């Protein structure tokens, strides 16, 4: 079964890095990208050009987004009964304890600090995806059954 990931990331370089890292994952993954918070909401609510968008199995999200702040977007997702069961993993360069606390307070399922070393980032992302997409039982999958 194909897994769907929504990557909310404005950086083209980080997006490309995630795509490259996913090539080593032995999973059938479809990655969709939204570069802004408002675009991600359109995707999740199937509005505008996303009327046929599939519900993601997992959301990977950066905190620093243009327009809507990633923390505010996280609060909106986790505050909505139709979206809150989708695991949201924050992937950020920040190790600021305030950011970490704010994300978990707003409902983040995990907070991962991006490694600046690509081989380390690749290994970390592959482990993260294998954990969330194979080891965990995710309620979103139950809705599809």
Short mmCIF file of N, CA and C in Angstrom, two decimals:
data_model
loop_
_atom_site.label_atom_id
_atom_site.label_comp_id
_atom_site.label_asym_id
_atom_site.label_seq_id
_atom_site.Cartn_x
_atom_site.Cartn_y
_atom_site.Cartn_z
N UNK A 1 0.84 -1.19 0.00
CA UNK A 1 0.00 0.00 0.00
C UNK A 1 0.89 1.25 0.00
N UNK A 2 0.56 2.18 -0.87
CA UNK A 2 1.34 3.41 -0.96
C UNK A 2 1.03 4.32 0.22
N UNK A 3 2.09 4.88 0.79
CA UNK A 3 1.98 5.83 1.89
C UNK A 3 2.07 7.23 1.31
N UNK A 4 1.25 8.13 1.82
CA UNK A 4 1.24 9.50 1.34
C UNK A 4 1.80 10.43 2.41
N UNK A 5 2.79 11.22 2.02
CA UNK A 5 3.39 12.18 2.94
C UNK A 5 3.16 13.57 2.39
N UNK A 6 2.71 14.46 3.26
CA UNK A 6 2.63 15.87 2.91
C UNK A 6 3.83 16.55 3.55
N UNK A 7 4.72 17.09 2.72
CA UNK A 7 5.89 17.81 3.19
C UNK A 7 5.59 19.30 3.09
N UNK A 8 5.58 19.98 4.21
CA UNK A 8 5.33 21.42 4.23
C UNK A 8 6.67 22.08 4.47
N UNK A 9 7.27 22.54 3.38
CA UNK A 9 8.65 23.02 3.39
C UNK A 9 8.83 24.06 2.29
N UNK A 10 9.31 25.24 2.66
CA UNK A 10 9.47 26.30 1.66
C UNK A 10 10.83 26.27 0.97
N UNK A 11 11.81 25.63 1.54
CA UNK A 11 13.15 25.61 0.98
C UNK A 11 13.27 24.56 -0.12
N UNK A 12 13.64 25.00 -1.33
CA UNK A 12 13.83 24.06 -2.44
C UNK A 12 14.96 23.08 -2.13
N UNK A 13 16.02 23.56 -1.48
CA UNK A 13 17.16 22.70 -1.15
C UNK A 13 16.75 21.62 -0.15
N UNK A 14 16.00 21.99 0.87
CA UNK A 14 15.56 21.01 1.87
C UNK A 14 14.58 20.02 1.25
N UNK A 15 13.71 20.50 0.38
CA UNK A 15 12.78 19.61 -0.32
C UNK A 15 13.56 18.57 -1.14
N UNK A 16 14.56 19.03 -1.89
CA UNK A 16 15.37 18.11 -2.70
C UNK A 16 16.12 17.13 -1.81
N UNK A 17 16.59 17.59 -0.67
CA UNK A 17 17.30 16.73 0.26
C UNK A 17 16.38 15.63 0.81
N UNK A 18 15.14 15.97 1.12
CA UNK A 18 14.17 14.98 1.59
C UNK A 18 13.89 13.96 0.49
N UNK A 19 13.69 14.42 -0.73
CA UNK A 19 13.43 13.50 -1.84
C UNK A 19 14.60 12.53 -2.05
N UNK A 20 15.83 13.06 -2.02
CA UNK A 20 17.00 12.20 -2.18
C UNK A 20 17.09 11.18 -1.05
N UNK A 21 16.83 11.63 0.17
CA UNK A 21 16.91 10.73 1.33
C UNK A 21 15.87 9.63 1.26
N UNK A 22 14.73 9.91 0.67
CA UNK A 22 13.65 8.92 0.60
C UNK A 22 13.91 7.84 -0.43
N UNK A 23 14.87 8.05 -1.31
CA UNK A 23 15.14 7.03 -2.32
C UNK A 23 15.69 5.75 -1.69
N UNK A 24 16.25 5.85 -0.50
CA UNK A 24 16.80 4.67 0.16
C UNK A 24 15.82 3.98 1.09
N UNK A 25 14.59 4.45 1.13
CA UNK A 25 13.59 3.85 2.01
C UNK A 25 12.85 2.77 1.24
N UNK A 26 12.78 1.58 1.81
CA UNK A 26 12.12 0.45 1.14
C UNK A 26 10.62 0.50 1.38
N UNK A 27 10.01 1.63 1.06
CA UNK A 27 8.58 1.82 1.22
C UNK A 27 8.04 2.46 -0.04
N UNK A 28 6.77 2.25 -0.31
CA UNK A 28 6.10 2.89 -1.44
C UNK A 28 5.55 4.22 -0.93
N UNK A 29 6.28 5.30 -1.19
CA UNK A 29 5.94 6.61 -0.64
C UNK A 29 5.64 7.60 -1.76
N UNK A 30 4.55 8.33 -1.59
CA UNK A 30 4.21 9.43 -2.49
C UNK A 30 4.34 10.71 -1.67
N UNK A 31 5.25 11.59 -2.08
CA UNK A 31 5.49 12.83 -1.33
C UNK A 31 4.91 14.00 -2.10
N UNK A 32 4.03 14.72 -1.45
CA UNK A 32 3.47 15.96 -1.99
C UNK A 32 4.04 17.11 -1.19
N UNK A 33 4.30 18.21 -1.85
CA UNK A 33 4.92 19.36 -1.18
C UNK A 33 4.02 20.58 -1.25
N UNK A 34 3.93 21.27 -0.13
CA UNK A 34 3.33 22.59 -0.07
C UNK A 34 4.39 23.51 0.53
N UNK A 35 4.59 24.68 -0.08
CA UNK A 35 5.64 25.58 0.37
C UNK A 35 5.16 26.63 1.37
N UNK A 36 3.85 26.76 1.50
CA UNK A 36 3.29 27.76 2.42
C UNK A 36 2.19 27.13 3.26
N UNK A 37 1.95 27.70 4.43
CA UNK A 37 0.92 27.19 5.31
C UNK A 37 -0.46 27.23 4.70
N UNK A 38 -0.80 28.34 4.03
CA UNK A 38 -2.12 28.46 3.41
C UNK A 38 -2.31 27.41 2.32
N UNK A 39 -1.27 27.13 1.57
CA UNK A 39 -1.33 26.11 0.53
C UNK A 39 -1.54 24.72 1.17
N UNK A 40 -0.89 24.47 2.29
CA UNK A 40 -1.06 23.20 2.99
C UNK A 40 -2.50 23.03 3.47
N UNK A 41 -3.10 24.10 3.96
CA UNK A 41 -4.51 24.02 4.38
C UNK A 41 -5.42 23.72 3.19
N UNK A 42 -5.14 24.35 2.05
CA UNK A 42 -5.92 24.04 0.84
C UNK A 42 -5.77 22.56 0.49
N UNK A 43 -4.56 22.05 0.59
CA UNK A 43 -4.33 20.63 0.30
C UNK A 43 -5.12 19.74 1.26
N UNK A 44 -5.00 20.03 2.55
CA UNK A 44 -5.65 19.19 3.56
C UNK A 44 -7.17 19.24 3.49
N UNK A 45 -7.71 20.40 3.11
CA UNK A 45 -9.16 20.55 2.99
C UNK A 45 -9.66 20.32 1.56
N UNK A 46 -8.76 19.92 0.67
CA UNK A 46 -9.08 19.63 -0.73
C UNK A 46 -9.78 20.80 -1.41
N UNK A 47 -9.17 21.96 -1.30
CA UNK A 47 -9.72 23.18 -1.91
C UNK A 47 -8.86 23.61 -3.09
N UNK A 48 -9.45 24.42 -3.95
CA UNK A 48 -8.71 24.99 -5.08
C UNK A 48 -8.19 23.91 -6.00
N UNK A 49 -6.89 23.93 -6.28
CA UNK A 49 -6.30 22.96 -7.20
C UNK A 49 -6.07 21.59 -6.55
N UNK A 50 -6.47 21.45 -5.28
CA UNK A 50 -6.24 20.19 -4.56
C UNK A 50 -7.52 19.40 -4.31
N UNK A 51 -8.52 19.56 -5.15
CA UNK A 51 -9.80 18.89 -4.90
C UNK A 51 -9.70 17.37 -4.92
N UNK A 52 -8.69 16.83 -5.57
CA UNK A 52 -8.53 15.38 -5.62
C UNK A 52 -7.37 14.90 -4.75
N UNK A 53 -6.85 15.77 -3.91
CA UNK A 53 -5.71 15.40 -3.05
C UNK A 53 -6.10 14.29 -2.09
N UNK A 54 -5.19 13.35 -1.93
CA UNK A 54 -5.41 12.25 -0.99
C UNK A 54 -5.01 12.69 0.41
N UNK A 55 -5.69 12.16 1.39
CA UNK A 55 -5.37 12.45 2.79
C UNK A 55 -3.98 11.87 3.10
N UNK A 56 -3.08 12.68 3.63
CA UNK A 56 -1.74 12.15 3.91
C UNK A 56 -1.73 11.20 5.10
N UNK A 57 -0.85 10.22 5.04
CA UNK A 57 -0.63 9.31 6.14
C UNK A 57 0.18 10.01 7.22
N UNK A 58 1.04 10.93 6.79
CA UNK A 58 1.99 11.60 7.67
C UNK A 58 2.27 12.99 7.14
N UNK A 59 2.46 13.94 8.05
CA UNK A 59 2.84 15.30 7.67
C UNK A 59 4.23 15.59 8.24
N UNK A 60 5.15 15.99 7.37
CA UNK A 60 6.46 16.48 7.79
C UNK A 60 6.44 17.99 7.58
N UNK A 61 6.78 18.76 8.61
CA UNK A 61 6.60 20.21 8.50
C UNK A 61 7.77 20.98 9.09
N UNK A 62 8.20 21.98 8.35
CA UNK A 62 9.18 22.95 8.84
C UNK A 62 8.44 23.99 9.66
N UNK A 63 9.13 24.62 10.58
CA UNK A 63 8.51 25.67 11.41
C UNK A 63 8.51 27.03 10.72
N UNK A 64 9.58 27.32 10.01
CA UNK A 64 9.75 28.64 9.41
C UNK A 64 9.18 28.65 8.00
N UNK A 65 7.92 29.08 7.93
CA UNK A 65 7.23 29.12 6.64
C UNK A 65 6.87 30.55 6.29
N UNK A 66 6.82 30.88 5.01
CA UNK A 66 6.38 32.23 4.63
C UNK A 66 4.88 32.38 4.87
N UNK A 67 4.48 33.55 5.29
CA UNK A 67 3.06 33.79 5.57
C UNK A 67 2.70 33.24 6.94
N UNK A 68 1.96 32.16 6.96
CA UNK A 68 1.54 31.53 8.21
C UNK A 68 2.70 30.79 8.87
N UNK A 69 2.91 31.06 10.13
CA UNK A 69 3.96 30.41 10.91
C UNK A 69 3.64 28.91 11.06
N UNK A 70 4.67 28.07 11.03
CA UNK A 70 4.46 26.63 11.16
C UNK A 70 3.78 26.24 12.46
N UNK A 71 4.08 26.94 13.55
CA UNK A 71 3.42 26.65 14.82
C UNK A 71 1.93 26.94 14.77
N UNK A 72 1.56 28.02 14.11
CA UNK A 72 0.13 28.34 13.96
C UNK A 72 -0.57 27.31 13.07
N UNK A 73 0.11 26.88 12.02
CA UNK A 73 -0.45 25.85 11.14
C UNK A 73 -0.63 24.55 11.92
N UNK A 74 0.35 24.20 12.72
CA UNK A 74 0.26 23.00 13.55
C UNK A 74 -0.97 23.07 14.46
N UNK A 75 -1.18 24.21 15.10
CA UNK A 75 -2.33 24.38 16.00
C UNK A 75 -3.65 24.22 15.24
N UNK A 76 -3.71 24.74 14.02
CA UNK A 76 -4.93 24.60 13.22
C UNK A 76 -5.20 23.13 12.86
N UNK A 77 -4.15 22.44 12.47
CA UNK A 77 -4.30 21.02 12.09
C UNK A 77 -4.74 20.21 13.30
N UNK A 78 -4.07 20.39 14.41
CA UNK A 78 -4.37 19.59 15.60
C UNK A 78 -5.66 20.05 16.30
N UNK A 79 -6.16 21.21 15.94
CA UNK A 79 -7.42 21.69 16.50
C UNK A 79 -8.64 21.28 15.68
N UNK A 80 -8.42 20.62 14.56
CA UNK A 80 -9.52 20.22 13.68
C UNK A 80 -9.79 18.73 13.84
N UNK A 81 -11.02 18.39 14.17
CA UNK A 81 -11.38 16.98 14.39
C UNK A 81 -11.12 16.09 13.17
N UNK A 82 -11.18 16.65 11.97
CA UNK A 82 -10.98 15.86 10.75
C UNK A 82 -9.50 15.66 10.43
N UNK A 83 -8.63 16.48 11.00
CA UNK A 83 -7.20 16.42 10.67
C UNK A 83 -6.32 15.97 11.82
N UNK A 84 -6.78 16.10 13.03
CA UNK A 84 -5.90 15.94 14.19
C UNK A 84 -5.30 14.55 14.36
N UNK A 85 -5.87 13.54 13.73
CA UNK A 85 -5.31 12.19 13.85
C UNK A 85 -4.11 11.94 12.93
N UNK A 86 -3.88 12.85 11.99
CA UNK A 86 -2.72 12.70 11.11
C UNK A 86 -1.47 13.08 11.91
N UNK A 87 -0.50 12.17 12.02
CA UNK A 87 0.72 12.51 12.74
C UNK A 87 1.47 13.66 12.05
N UNK A 88 1.88 14.63 12.85
CA UNK A 88 2.65 15.77 12.34
C UNK A 88 4.02 15.74 13.00
N UNK A 89 5.05 15.63 12.17
CA UNK A 89 6.42 15.60 12.63
C UNK A 89 7.07 16.92 12.23
N UNK A 90 7.53 17.67 13.21
CA UNK A 90 8.23 18.92 12.94
C UNK A 90 9.68 18.57 12.61
N UNK A 91 10.15 19.11 11.50
CA UNK A 91 11.55 18.94 11.11
C UNK A 91 12.12 20.34 10.98
N UNK A 92 13.01 20.69 11.90
CA UNK A 92 13.49 22.07 11.99
C UNK A 92 14.98 22.10 12.27
N UNK A 93 15.58 23.23 11.96
CA UNK A 93 16.99 23.44 12.32
C UNK A 93 17.11 23.99 13.74
N UNK A 94 15.99 24.37 14.32
CA UNK A 94 16.00 24.97 15.66
C UNK A 94 16.06 23.92 16.75
N UNK A 95 16.96 24.16 17.70
CA UNK A 95 16.97 23.33 18.91
C UNK A 95 16.60 24.19 20.13
N UNK A 96 15.91 25.30 19.85
CA UNK A 96 15.47 26.20 20.90
C UNK A 96 14.42 25.50 21.76
N UNK A 97 14.64 25.40 23.07
CA UNK A 97 13.67 24.73 23.94
C UNK A 97 12.26 25.34 23.85
N UNK A 98 12.16 26.64 23.59
CA UNK A 98 10.84 27.27 23.44
C UNK A 98 10.10 26.73 22.23
N UNK A 99 10.82 26.56 21.11
CA UNK A 99 10.20 26.00 19.90
C UNK A 99 9.72 24.58 20.17
N UNK A 100 10.57 23.79 20.80
CA UNK A 100 10.23 22.40 21.11
C UNK A 100 8.99 22.34 22.00
N UNK A 101 8.97 23.11 23.06
CA UNK A 101 7.83 23.12 23.98
C UNK A 101 6.56 23.62 23.29
N UNK A 102 6.69 24.67 22.48
CA UNK A 102 5.52 25.21 21.77
C UNK A 102 4.94 24.18 20.81
N UNK A 103 5.78 23.45 20.11
CA UNK A 103 5.29 22.45 19.16
C UNK A 103 4.59 21.30 19.86
N UNK A 104 5.19 20.79 20.91
CA UNK A 104 4.52 19.71 21.64
C UNK A 104 3.25 20.20 22.31
N UNK A 105 3.25 21.44 22.78
CA UNK A 105 2.03 22.00 23.39
C UNK A 105 0.91 22.14 22.38
N UNK A 106 1.26 22.35 21.13
CA UNK A 106 0.25 22.51 20.07
C UNK A 106 -0.12 21.19 19.42
N UNK A 107 0.44 20.09 19.90
CA UNK A 107 0.01 18.78 19.42
C UNK A 107 0.96 18.04 18.49
N UNK A 108 2.19 18.53 18.32
CA UNK A 108 3.13 17.81 17.45
C UNK A 108 3.31 16.38 17.96
N UNK A 109 3.41 15.45 17.04
CA UNK A 109 3.64 14.06 17.42
C UNK A 109 5.12 13.77 17.64
N UNK A 110 5.97 14.57 17.01
CA UNK A 110 7.42 14.44 17.21
C UNK A 110 8.08 15.73 16.71
N UNK A 111 9.28 15.95 17.22
CA UNK A 111 10.08 17.11 16.83
C UNK A 111 11.46 16.58 16.49
N UNK A 112 11.88 16.80 15.26
CA UNK A 112 13.18 16.30 14.81
C UNK A 112 14.03 17.46 14.34
N UNK A 113 15.24 17.54 14.85
CA UNK A 113 16.16 18.59 14.42
C UNK A 113 16.92 18.12 13.19
N UNK A 114 16.89 18.94 12.13
CA UNK A 114 17.58 18.62 10.88
C UNK A 114 19.09 18.62 11.12
N UNK A 115 19.73 17.56 10.70
CA UNK A 115 21.18 17.53 10.74
C UNK A 115 21.70 18.33 9.54
N UNK A 116 22.77 19.08 9.72
CA UNK A 116 23.34 19.85 8.62
C UNK A 116 24.25 18.96 7.75
N UNK A 117 24.58 17.79 8.24
CA UNK A 117 25.39 16.82 7.53
C UNK A 117 24.45 15.91 6.74
N UNK A 118 24.52 15.93 5.40
CA UNK A 118 23.56 15.18 4.59
C UNK A 118 23.54 13.68 4.88
N UNK A 119 24.67 12.98 4.96
CA UNK A 119 24.59 11.55 5.27
C UNK A 119 23.87 11.27 6.60
N UNK A 120 24.11 12.10 7.59
CA UNK A 120 23.42 11.93 8.88
C UNK A 120 21.93 12.23 8.72
N UNK A 121 21.59 13.30 7.99
CA UNK A 121 20.19 13.64 7.75
C UNK A 121 19.47 12.50 7.04
N UNK A 122 20.11 11.95 6.02
CA UNK A 122 19.50 10.86 5.25
C UNK A 122 19.18 9.67 6.15
N UNK A 123 20.14 9.27 6.95
CA UNK A 123 19.94 8.14 7.85
C UNK A 123 18.83 8.44 8.87
N UNK A 124 18.85 9.64 9.43
CA UNK A 124 17.83 10.02 10.41
C UNK A 124 16.43 10.03 9.79
N UNK A 125 16.31 10.59 8.59
CA UNK A 125 15.01 10.64 7.92
C UNK A 125 14.52 9.25 7.56
N UNK A 126 15.41 8.41 7.09
CA UNK A 126 15.02 7.04 6.75
C UNK A 126 14.53 6.30 7.99
N UNK A 127 15.22 6.45 9.11
CA UNK A 127 14.77 5.81 10.35
C UNK A 127 13.42 6.37 10.79
N UNK A 128 13.27 7.68 10.68
CA UNK A 128 12.01 8.32 11.07
C UNK A 128 10.86 7.79 10.22
N UNK A 129 11.04 7.73 8.92
CA UNK A 129 9.97 7.25 8.04
C UNK A 129 9.67 5.78 8.27
N UNK A 130 10.69 4.98 8.43
CA UNK A 130 10.45 3.57 8.71
C UNK A 130 9.67 3.39 10.01
N UNK A 131 10.02 4.18 11.00
CA UNK A 131 9.31 4.10 12.29
C UNK A 131 7.83 4.47 12.12
N UNK A 132 7.58 5.65 11.54
CA UNK A 132 6.20 6.14 11.45
C UNK A 132 5.36 5.39 10.44
N UNK A 133 5.97 4.90 9.37
CA UNK A 133 5.18 4.28 8.30
C UNK A 133 5.14 2.75 8.36
N UNK A 134 5.97 2.14 9.19
CA UNK A 134 5.92 0.68 9.29
C UNK A 134 5.70 0.20 10.72
N UNK A 135 6.37 0.81 11.69
CA UNK A 135 6.29 0.32 13.07
C UNK A 135 5.06 0.81 13.81
N UNK A 136 4.64 2.02 13.54
CA UNK A 136 3.51 2.62 14.28
C UNK A 136 2.17 2.23 13.67
N UNK A 137 1.19 2.10 14.53
CA UNK A 137 -0.19 1.98 14.08
C UNK A 137 -0.75 3.39 14.06
N UNK A 138 -1.15 3.85 12.89
CA UNK A 138 -1.61 5.23 12.72
C UNK A 138 -3.11 5.23 12.49
N UNK A 139 -3.88 6.00 13.27
CA UNK A 139 -5.34 6.01 13.13
C UNK A 139 -5.83 6.34 11.74
N UNK A 140 -5.10 7.14 10.98
CA UNK A 140 -5.52 7.52 9.63
C UNK A 140 -5.68 6.28 8.77
N UNK A 141 -4.80 5.31 8.93
CA UNK A 141 -4.89 4.08 8.15
C UNK A 141 -6.16 3.32 8.49
N UNK A 142 -6.60 3.38 9.74
CA UNK A 142 -7.82 2.68 10.14
C UNK A 142 -9.04 3.27 9.44
N UNK A 143 -9.01 4.59 9.20
CA UNK A 143 -10.12 5.24 8.50
C UNK A 143 -10.23 4.78 7.06
N UNK A 144 -9.11 4.39 6.47
CA UNK A 144 -9.09 3.95 5.08
C UNK A 144 -9.52 2.50 4.93
N UNK A 145 -9.44 1.71 6.00
CA UNK A 145 -9.72 0.27 5.94
C UNK A 145 -11.21 0.00 5.73
#
